[in-house]
PDB file of C-alpha atoms in Angstrom:
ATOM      1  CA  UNK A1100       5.367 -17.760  20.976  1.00 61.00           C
ATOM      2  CA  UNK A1101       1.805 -17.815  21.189  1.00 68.00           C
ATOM      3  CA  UNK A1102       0.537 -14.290  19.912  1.00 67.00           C
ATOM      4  CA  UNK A1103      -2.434 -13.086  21.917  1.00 76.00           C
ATOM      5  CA  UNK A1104      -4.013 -10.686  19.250  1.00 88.00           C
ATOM      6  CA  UNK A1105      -3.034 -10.164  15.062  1.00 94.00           C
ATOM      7  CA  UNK A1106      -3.299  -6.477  13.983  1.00 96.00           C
ATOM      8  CA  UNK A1107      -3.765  -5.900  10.490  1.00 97.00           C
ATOM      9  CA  UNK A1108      -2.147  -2.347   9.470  1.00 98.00           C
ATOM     10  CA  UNK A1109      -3.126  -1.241   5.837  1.00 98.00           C
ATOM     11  CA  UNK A1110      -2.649   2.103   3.839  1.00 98.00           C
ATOM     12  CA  UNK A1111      -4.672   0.668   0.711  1.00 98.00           C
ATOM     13  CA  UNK A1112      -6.560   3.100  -1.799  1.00 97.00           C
ATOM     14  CA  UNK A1113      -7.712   0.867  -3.951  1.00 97.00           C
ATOM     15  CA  UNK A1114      -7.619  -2.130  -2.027  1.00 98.00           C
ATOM     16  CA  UNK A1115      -5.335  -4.963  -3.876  1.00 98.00           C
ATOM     17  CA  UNK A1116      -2.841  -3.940  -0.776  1.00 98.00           C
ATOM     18  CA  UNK A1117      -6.075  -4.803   1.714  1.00 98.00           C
ATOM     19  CA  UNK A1118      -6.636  -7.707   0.109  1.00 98.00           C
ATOM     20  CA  UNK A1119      -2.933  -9.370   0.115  1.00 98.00           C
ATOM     21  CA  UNK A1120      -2.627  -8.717   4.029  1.00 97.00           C
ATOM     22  CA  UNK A1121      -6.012 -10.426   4.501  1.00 97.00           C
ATOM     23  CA  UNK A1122      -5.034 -13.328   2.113  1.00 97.00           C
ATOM     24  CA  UNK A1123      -1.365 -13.721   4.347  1.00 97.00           C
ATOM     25  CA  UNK A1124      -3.972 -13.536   7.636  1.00 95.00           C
ATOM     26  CA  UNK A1125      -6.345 -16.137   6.535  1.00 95.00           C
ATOM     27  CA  UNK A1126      -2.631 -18.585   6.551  1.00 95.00           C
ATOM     28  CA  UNK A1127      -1.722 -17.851  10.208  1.00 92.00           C
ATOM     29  CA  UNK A1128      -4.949 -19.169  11.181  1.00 81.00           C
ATOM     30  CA  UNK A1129      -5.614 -16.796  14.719  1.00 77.00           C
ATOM     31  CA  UNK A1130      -8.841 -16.648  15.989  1.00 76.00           C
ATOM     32  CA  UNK A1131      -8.791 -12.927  16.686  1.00 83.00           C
ATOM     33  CA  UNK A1132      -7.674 -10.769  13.848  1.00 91.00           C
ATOM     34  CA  UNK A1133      -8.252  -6.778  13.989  1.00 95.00           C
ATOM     35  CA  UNK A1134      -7.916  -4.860  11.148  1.00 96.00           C
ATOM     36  CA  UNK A1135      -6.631  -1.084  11.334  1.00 97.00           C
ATOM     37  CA  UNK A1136      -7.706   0.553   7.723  1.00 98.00           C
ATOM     38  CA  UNK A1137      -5.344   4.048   7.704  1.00 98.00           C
ATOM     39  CA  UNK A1138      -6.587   4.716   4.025  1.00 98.00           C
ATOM     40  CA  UNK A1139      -9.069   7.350   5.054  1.00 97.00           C
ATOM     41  CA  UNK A1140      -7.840  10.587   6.818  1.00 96.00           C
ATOM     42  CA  UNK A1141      -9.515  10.054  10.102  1.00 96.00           C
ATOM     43  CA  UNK A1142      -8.252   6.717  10.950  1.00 97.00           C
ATOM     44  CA  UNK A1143      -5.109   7.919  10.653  1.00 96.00           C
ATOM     45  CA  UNK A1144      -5.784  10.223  13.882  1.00 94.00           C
ATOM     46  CA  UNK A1145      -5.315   8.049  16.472  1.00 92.00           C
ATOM     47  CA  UNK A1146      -2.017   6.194  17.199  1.00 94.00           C
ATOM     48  CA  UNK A1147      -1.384   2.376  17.722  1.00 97.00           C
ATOM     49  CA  UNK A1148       0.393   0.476  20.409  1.00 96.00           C
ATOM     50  CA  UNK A1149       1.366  -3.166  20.550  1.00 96.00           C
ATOM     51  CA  UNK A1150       3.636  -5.318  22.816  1.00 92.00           C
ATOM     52  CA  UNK A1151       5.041  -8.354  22.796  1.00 90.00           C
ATOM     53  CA  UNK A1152       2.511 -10.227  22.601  1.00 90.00           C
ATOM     54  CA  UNK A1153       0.950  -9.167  19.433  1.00 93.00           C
ATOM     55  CA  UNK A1154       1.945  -9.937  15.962  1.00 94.00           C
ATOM     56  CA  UNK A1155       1.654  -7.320  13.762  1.00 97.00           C
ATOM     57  CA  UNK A1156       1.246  -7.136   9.595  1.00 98.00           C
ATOM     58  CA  UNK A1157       1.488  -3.715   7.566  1.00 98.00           C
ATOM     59  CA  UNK A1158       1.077  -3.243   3.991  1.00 98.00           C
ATOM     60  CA  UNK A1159       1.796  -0.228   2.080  1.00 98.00           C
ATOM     61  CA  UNK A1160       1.518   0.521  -1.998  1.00 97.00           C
ATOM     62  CA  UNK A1161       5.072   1.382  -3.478  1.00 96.00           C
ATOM     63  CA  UNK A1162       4.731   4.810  -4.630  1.00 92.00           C
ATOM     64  CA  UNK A1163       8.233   5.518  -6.797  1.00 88.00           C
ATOM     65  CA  UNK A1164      10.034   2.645  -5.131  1.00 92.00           C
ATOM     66  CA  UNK A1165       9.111   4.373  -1.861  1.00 92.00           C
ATOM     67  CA  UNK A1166       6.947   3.528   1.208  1.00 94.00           C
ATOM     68  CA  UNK A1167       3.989   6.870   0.494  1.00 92.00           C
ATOM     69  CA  UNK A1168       4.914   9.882   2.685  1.00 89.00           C
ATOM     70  CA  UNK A1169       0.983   9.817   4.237  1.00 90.00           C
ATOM     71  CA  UNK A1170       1.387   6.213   5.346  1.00 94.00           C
ATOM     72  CA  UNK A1171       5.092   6.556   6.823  1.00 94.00           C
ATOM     73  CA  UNK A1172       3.382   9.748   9.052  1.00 93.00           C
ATOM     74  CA  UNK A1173       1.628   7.640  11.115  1.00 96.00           C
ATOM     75  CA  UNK A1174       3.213   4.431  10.884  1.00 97.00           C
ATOM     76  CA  UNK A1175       5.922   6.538  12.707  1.00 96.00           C
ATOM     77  CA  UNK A1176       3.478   7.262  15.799  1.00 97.00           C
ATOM     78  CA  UNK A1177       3.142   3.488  16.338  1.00 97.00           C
ATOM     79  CA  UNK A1178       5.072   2.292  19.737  1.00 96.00           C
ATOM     80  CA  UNK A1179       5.660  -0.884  19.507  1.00 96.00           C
ATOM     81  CA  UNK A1180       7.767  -2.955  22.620  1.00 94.00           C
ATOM     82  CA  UNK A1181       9.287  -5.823  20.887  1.00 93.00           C
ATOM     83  CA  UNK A1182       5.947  -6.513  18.796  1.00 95.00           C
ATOM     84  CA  UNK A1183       6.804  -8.986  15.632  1.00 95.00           C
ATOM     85  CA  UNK A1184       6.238  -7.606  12.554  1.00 97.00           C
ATOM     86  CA  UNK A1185       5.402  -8.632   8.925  1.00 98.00           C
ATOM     87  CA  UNK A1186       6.414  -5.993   6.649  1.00 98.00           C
ATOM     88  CA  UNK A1187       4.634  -5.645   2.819  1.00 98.00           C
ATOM     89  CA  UNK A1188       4.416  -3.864   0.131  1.00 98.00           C
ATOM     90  CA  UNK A1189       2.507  -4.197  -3.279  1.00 98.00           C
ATOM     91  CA  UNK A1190       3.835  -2.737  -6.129  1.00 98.00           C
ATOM     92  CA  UNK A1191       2.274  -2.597 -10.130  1.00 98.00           C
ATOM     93  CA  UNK A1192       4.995  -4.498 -11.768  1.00 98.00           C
ATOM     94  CA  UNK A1193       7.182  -2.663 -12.150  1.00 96.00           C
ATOM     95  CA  UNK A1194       9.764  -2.726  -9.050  1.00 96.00           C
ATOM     96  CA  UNK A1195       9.750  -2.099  -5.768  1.00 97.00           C
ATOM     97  CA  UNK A1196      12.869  -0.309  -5.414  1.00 95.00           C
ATOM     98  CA  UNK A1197      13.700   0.565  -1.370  1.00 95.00           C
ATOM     99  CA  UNK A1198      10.142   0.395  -0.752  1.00 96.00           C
ATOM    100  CA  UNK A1199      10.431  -3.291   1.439  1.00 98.00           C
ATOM    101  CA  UNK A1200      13.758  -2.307   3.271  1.00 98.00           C
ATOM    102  CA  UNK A1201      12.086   0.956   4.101  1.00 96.00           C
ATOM    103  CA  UNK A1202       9.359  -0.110   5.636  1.00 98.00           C
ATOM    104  CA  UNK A1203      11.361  -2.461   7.594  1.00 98.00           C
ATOM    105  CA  UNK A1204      13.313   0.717   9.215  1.00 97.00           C
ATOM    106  CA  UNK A1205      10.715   2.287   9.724  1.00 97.00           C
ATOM    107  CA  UNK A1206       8.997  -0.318  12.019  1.00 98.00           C
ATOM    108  CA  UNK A1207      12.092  -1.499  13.746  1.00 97.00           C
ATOM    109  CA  UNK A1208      12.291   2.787  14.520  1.00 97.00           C
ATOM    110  CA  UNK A1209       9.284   2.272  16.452  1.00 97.00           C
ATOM    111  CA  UNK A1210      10.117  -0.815  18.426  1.00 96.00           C
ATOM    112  CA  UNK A1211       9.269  -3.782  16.346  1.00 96.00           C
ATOM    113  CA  UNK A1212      10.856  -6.844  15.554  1.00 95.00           C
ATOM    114  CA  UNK A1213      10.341  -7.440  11.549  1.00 97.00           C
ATOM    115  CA  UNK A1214      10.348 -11.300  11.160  1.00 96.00           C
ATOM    116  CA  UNK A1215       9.039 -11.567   7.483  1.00 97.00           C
ATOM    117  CA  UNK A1216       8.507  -9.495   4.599  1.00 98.00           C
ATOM    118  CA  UNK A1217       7.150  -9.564   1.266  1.00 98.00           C
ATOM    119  CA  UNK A1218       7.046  -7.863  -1.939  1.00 98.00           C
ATOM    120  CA  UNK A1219       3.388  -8.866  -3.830  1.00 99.00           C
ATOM    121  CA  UNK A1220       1.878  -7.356  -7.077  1.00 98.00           C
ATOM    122  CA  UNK A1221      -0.972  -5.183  -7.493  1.00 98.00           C
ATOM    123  CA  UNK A1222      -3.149  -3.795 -10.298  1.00 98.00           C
ATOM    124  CA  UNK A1223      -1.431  -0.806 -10.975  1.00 98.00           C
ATOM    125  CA  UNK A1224      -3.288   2.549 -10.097  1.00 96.00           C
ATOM    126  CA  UNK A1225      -2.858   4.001 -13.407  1.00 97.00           C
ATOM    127  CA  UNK A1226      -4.600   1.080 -15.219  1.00 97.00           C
ATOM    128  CA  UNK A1227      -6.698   1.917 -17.658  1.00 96.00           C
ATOM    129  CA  UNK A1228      -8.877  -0.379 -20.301  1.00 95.00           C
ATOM    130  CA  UNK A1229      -6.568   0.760 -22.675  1.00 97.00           C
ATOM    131  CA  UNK A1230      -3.260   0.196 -20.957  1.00 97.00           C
ATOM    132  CA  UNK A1231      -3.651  -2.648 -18.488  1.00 97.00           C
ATOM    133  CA  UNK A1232      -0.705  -2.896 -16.364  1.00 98.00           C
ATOM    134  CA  UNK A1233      -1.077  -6.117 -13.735  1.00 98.00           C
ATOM    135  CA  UNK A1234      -4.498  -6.411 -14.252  1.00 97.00           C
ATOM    136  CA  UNK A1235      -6.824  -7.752 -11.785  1.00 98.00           C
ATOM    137  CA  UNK A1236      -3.919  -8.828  -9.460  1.00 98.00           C
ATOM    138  CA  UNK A1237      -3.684  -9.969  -6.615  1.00 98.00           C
ATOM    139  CA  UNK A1238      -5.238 -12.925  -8.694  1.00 98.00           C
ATOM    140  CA  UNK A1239      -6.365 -16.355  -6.914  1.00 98.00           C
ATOM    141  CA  UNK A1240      -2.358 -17.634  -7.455  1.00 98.00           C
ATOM    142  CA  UNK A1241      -1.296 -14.188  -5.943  1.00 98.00           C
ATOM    143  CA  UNK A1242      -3.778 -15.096  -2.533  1.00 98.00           C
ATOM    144  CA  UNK A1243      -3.120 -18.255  -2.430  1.00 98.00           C
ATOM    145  CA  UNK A1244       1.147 -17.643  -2.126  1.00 98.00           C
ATOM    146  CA  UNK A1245       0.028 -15.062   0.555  1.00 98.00           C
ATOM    147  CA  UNK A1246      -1.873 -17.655   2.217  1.00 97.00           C
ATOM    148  CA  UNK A1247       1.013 -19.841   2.319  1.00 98.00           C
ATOM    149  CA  UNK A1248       3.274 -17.163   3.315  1.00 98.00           C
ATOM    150  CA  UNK A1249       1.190 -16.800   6.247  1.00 97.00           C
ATOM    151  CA  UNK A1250       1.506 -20.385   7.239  1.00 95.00           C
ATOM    152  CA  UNK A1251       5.282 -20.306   6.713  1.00 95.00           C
ATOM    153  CA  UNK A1252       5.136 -16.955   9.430  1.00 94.00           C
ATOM    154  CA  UNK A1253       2.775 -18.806  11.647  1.00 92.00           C
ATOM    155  CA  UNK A1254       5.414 -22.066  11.816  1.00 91.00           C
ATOM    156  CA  UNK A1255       8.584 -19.000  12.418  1.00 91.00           C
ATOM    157  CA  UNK A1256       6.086 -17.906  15.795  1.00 88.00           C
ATOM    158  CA  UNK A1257       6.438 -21.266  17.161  1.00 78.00           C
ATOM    159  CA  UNK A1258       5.471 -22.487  20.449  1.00 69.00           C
ATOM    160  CA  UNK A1259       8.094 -21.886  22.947  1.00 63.00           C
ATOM    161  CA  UNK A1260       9.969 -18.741  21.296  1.00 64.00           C
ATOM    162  CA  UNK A1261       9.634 -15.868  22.181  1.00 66.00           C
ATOM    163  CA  UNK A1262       9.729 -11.975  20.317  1.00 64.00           C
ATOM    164  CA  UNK A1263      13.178 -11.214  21.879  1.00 67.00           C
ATOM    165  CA  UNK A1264      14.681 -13.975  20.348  1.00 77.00           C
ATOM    166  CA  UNK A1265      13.123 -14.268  16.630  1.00 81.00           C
ATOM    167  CA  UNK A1266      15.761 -13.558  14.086  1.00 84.00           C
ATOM    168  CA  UNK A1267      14.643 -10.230  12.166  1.00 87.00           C
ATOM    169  CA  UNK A1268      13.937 -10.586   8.350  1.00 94.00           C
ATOM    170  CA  UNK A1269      16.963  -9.626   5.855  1.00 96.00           C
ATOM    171  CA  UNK A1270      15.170  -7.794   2.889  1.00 98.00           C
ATOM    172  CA  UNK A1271      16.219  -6.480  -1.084  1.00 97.00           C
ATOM    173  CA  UNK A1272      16.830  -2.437  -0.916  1.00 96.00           C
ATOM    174  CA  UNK A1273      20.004   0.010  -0.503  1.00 93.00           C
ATOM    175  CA  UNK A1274      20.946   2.815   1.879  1.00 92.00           C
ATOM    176  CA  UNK A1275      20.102   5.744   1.138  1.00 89.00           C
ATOM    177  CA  UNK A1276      16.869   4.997   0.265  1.00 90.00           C
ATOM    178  CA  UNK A1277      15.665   5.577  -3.777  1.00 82.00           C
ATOM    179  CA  UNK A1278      15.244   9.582  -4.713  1.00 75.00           C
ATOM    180  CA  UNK A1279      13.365  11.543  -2.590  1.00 63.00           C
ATOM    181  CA  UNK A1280       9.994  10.391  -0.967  1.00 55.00           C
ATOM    182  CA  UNK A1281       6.945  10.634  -2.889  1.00 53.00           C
ATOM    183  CA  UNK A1282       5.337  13.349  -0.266  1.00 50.00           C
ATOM    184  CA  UNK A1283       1.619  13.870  -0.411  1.00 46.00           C
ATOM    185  CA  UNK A1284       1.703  17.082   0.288  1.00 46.00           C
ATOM    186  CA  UNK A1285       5.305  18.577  -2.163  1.00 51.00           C
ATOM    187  CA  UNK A1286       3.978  21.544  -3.718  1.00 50.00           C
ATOM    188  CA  UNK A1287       7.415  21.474  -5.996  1.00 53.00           C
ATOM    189  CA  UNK A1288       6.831  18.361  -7.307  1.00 55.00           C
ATOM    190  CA  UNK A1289       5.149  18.714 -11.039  1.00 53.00           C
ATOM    191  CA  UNK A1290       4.398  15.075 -11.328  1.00 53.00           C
ATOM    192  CA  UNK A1291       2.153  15.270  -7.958  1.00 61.00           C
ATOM    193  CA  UNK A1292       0.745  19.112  -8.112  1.00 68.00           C
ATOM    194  CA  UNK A1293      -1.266  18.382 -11.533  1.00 79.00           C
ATOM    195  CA  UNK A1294      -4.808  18.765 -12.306  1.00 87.00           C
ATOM    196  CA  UNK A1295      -4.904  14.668 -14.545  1.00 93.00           C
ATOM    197  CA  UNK A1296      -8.863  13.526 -13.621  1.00 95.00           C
ATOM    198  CA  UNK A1297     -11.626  14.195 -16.391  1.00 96.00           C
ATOM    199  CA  UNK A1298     -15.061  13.772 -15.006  1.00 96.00           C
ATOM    200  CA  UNK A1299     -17.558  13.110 -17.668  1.00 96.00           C
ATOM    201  CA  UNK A1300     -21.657  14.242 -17.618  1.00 95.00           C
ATOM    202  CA  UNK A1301     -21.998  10.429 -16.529  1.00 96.00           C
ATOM    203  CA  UNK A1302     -21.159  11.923 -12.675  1.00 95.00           C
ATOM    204  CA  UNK A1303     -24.380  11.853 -10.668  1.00 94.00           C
ATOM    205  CA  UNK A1304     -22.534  13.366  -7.721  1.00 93.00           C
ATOM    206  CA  UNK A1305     -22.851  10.640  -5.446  1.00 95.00           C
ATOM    207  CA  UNK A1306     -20.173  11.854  -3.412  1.00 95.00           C
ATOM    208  CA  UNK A1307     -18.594   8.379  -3.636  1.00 97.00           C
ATOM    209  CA  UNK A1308     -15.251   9.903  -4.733  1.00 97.00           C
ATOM    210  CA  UNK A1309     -15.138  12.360  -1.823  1.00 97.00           C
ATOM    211  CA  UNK A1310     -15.729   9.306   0.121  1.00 97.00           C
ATOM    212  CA  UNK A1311     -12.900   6.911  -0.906  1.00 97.00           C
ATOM    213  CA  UNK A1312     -10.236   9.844  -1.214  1.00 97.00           C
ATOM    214  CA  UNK A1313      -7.115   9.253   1.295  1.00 96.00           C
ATOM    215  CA  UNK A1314      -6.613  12.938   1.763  1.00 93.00           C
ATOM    216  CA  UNK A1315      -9.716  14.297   1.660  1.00 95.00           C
ATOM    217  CA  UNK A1316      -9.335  16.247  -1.662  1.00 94.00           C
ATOM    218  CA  UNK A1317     -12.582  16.386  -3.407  1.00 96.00           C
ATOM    219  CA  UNK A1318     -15.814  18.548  -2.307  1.00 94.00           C
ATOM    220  CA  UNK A1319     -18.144  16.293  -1.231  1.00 92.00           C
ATOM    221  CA  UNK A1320     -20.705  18.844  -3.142  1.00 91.00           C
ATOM    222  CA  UNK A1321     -19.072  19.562  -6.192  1.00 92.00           C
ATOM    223  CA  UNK A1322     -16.848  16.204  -7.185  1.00 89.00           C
ATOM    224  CA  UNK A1323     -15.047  18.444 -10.196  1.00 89.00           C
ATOM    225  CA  UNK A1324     -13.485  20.431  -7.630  1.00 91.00           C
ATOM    226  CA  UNK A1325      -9.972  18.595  -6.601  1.00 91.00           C
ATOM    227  CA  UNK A1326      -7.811  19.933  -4.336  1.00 91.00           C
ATOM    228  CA  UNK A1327      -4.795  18.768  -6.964  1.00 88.00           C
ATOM    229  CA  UNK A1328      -1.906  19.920  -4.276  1.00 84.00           C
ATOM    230  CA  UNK A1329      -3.347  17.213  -1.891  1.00 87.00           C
ATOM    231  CA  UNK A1330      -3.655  14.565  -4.270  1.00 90.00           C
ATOM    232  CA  UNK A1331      -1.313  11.904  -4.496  1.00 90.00           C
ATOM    233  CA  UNK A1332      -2.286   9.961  -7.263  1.00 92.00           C
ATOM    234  CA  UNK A1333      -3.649   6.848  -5.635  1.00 94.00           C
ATOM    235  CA  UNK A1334      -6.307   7.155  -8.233  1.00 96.00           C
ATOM    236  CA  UNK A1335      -9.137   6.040  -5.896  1.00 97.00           C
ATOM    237  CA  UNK A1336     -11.865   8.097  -6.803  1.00 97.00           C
ATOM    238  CA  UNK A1337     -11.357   6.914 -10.379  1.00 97.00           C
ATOM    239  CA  UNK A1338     -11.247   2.838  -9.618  1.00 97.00           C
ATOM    240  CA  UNK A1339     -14.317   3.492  -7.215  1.00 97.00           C
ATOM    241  CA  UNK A1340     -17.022   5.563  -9.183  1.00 97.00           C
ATOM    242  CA  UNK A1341     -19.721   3.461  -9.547  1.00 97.00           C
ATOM    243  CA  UNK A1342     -20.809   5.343 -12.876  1.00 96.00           C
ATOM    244  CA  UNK A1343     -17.190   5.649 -14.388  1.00 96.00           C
ATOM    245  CA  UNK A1344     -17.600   8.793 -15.067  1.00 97.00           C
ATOM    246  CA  UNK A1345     -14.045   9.630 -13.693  1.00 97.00           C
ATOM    247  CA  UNK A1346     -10.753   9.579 -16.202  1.00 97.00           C
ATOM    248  CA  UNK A1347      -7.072  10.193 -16.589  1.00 97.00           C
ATOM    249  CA  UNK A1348      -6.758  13.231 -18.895  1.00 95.00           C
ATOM    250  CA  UNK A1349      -4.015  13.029 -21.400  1.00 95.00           C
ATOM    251  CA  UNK A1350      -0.690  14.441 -20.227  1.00 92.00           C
ATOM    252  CA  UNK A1351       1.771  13.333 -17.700  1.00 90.00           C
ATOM    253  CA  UNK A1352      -0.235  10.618 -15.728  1.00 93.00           C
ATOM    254  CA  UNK A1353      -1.888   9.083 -19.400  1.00 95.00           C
ATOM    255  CA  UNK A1354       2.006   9.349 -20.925  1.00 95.00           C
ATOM    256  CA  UNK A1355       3.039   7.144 -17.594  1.00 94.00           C
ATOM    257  CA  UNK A1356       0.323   4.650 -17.779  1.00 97.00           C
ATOM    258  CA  UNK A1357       1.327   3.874 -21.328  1.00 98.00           C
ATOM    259  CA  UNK A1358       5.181   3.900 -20.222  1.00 97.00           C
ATOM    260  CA  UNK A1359       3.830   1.005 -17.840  1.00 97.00           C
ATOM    261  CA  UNK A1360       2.141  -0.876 -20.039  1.00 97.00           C
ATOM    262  CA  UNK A1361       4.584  -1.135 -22.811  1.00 98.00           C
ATOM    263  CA  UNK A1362       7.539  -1.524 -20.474  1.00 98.00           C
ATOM    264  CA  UNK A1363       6.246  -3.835 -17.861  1.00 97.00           C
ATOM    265  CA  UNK A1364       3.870  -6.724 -19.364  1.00 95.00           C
ATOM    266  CA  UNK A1365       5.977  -9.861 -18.428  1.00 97.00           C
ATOM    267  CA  UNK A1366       4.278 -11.490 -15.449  1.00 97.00           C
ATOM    268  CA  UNK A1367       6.366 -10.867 -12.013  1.00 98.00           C
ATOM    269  CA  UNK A1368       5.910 -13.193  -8.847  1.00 98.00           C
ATOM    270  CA  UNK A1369       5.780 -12.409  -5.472  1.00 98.00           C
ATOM    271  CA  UNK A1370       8.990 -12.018  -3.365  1.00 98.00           C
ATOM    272  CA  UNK A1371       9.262 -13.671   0.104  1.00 98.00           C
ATOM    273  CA  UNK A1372      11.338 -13.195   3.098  1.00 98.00           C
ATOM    274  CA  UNK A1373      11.262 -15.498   6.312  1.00 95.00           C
TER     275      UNK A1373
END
């Protein structure tokens, strides 16, 4: 098949999930490539359709070996009528659990056809200069598999087939899916209901925070005030201040960076499924 349009789909709060989709675009080599940012509450308002004769490529983060609750809201609005997909997650190195397989569900739920998937690693969010867990990654090697991956996807959508009759994509994971999912909005859930972000007197209140936050927790006015039952840890507002003025506090967030970083140092490669 010839694809008439590639629609990028990414939930990505700190943007090494953004960048891996763009880096598996840049290998399918279409001349028309939209990209559909639902990171940012109100572009996750409006729904998405697709047919046939689009190609589609989501990436999520793995949040607890699970696809995160805000991106599996809307990705479950999408209608889709036989629309290939590439499914993709990013993960900090640690694992990705039931993340990939449940993605996969998900967009075969809504009417697509997933024909590859991949599992690629990402700086984790809870990174800090102290505990470094996959730092800086996606690194060049990291874009340049995705960009190979996309080639390998482009040569799968060959001339002459069409989306009825691509094979769909077997992918890693287990029935039921891992735990519980990681929702956004739990207000039972200790580990997501915590007030874990120091701001130091190096804030200028630039309101970049506010600006970068996937749920729209912080004031805008006032960047100390977090709405901490909204927040779901994506630590955004902490990779994007331009001052660094933002933190993890100790407690249960610093305790799990630390876990990371001791447990998880040994380099893991990308995962890929055609």
């Amino acid at each position: 098949m010839k694809p008439v349009s590639l629609k990028l789909v990414c939930f990505s709060p700190t943007g090494t999930t953004k960048a891996v989709i763009q880096g598996i675009t840049r290998g399918i080599h279409h001349t028309t490539a939209e990209l559909i940012d639902i990171t940012l509450p109100g572009a996750r308002k409006q729904p998405l359709e697709t047919s046939e004769d689009d190609v589609l490529i989501v990436g999520v983060p793995v949040y607890m070996g699970r696809v995160p609750a805000l991106a599996t809201e809307w990705l479950r609005t999408l209608q889709a009528r036989k629309t290939p997909a590439v499914c993709v997650v990013v993960y900090g190195n640690r694992v990705y659990d039931d993340a990939l397989i449940e993605l996969r569900d998900i967009l075969t739920g809504c009417g697509c056809i997933p024909v590859a998937g991949a599992a690629f690693i990402g700086e984790h969010s809870f990174t800090t200069p102290e505990t470094p867990t996959a730092k800086d990654r996606p690194d060049p090697g990291d874009l340049a598999l995705a960009e190979s991956f996309g080639r390998k996807i482009q040569e799968k959508l060959s001339p002459g087939s069409s989306a009825g009759t691509l094979p769909a994509v077997s992918v890693p994971g287990r029935h039921p899916y891992r735990g519980e999912p990681c929702h956004p909005y739990r207000k039972d859930t200790a580990f997501w209901n915590i007030d874990f972000i120091a701001v130091s007197d190096a804030c200028t209140r630039c309101g970049t925070c506010a600006e970068v936050c996937p749920v729209g927790g912080i004031d805008p006015e006032n960047s100390r005030v977090i709405a901490t039952e909204r927040c779901i840890t994506c630590c955004a507002c902490i990779r994007h201040c331009p001052k660094h003025a933002r933190t993890i506090k100790p407690g249960l967030v610093r305790d799990a960076s630390l876990r990371l970083y001791t447990l998880y140092k040994e380099r893991k490669e990308p995962e890929l499924f055609v």
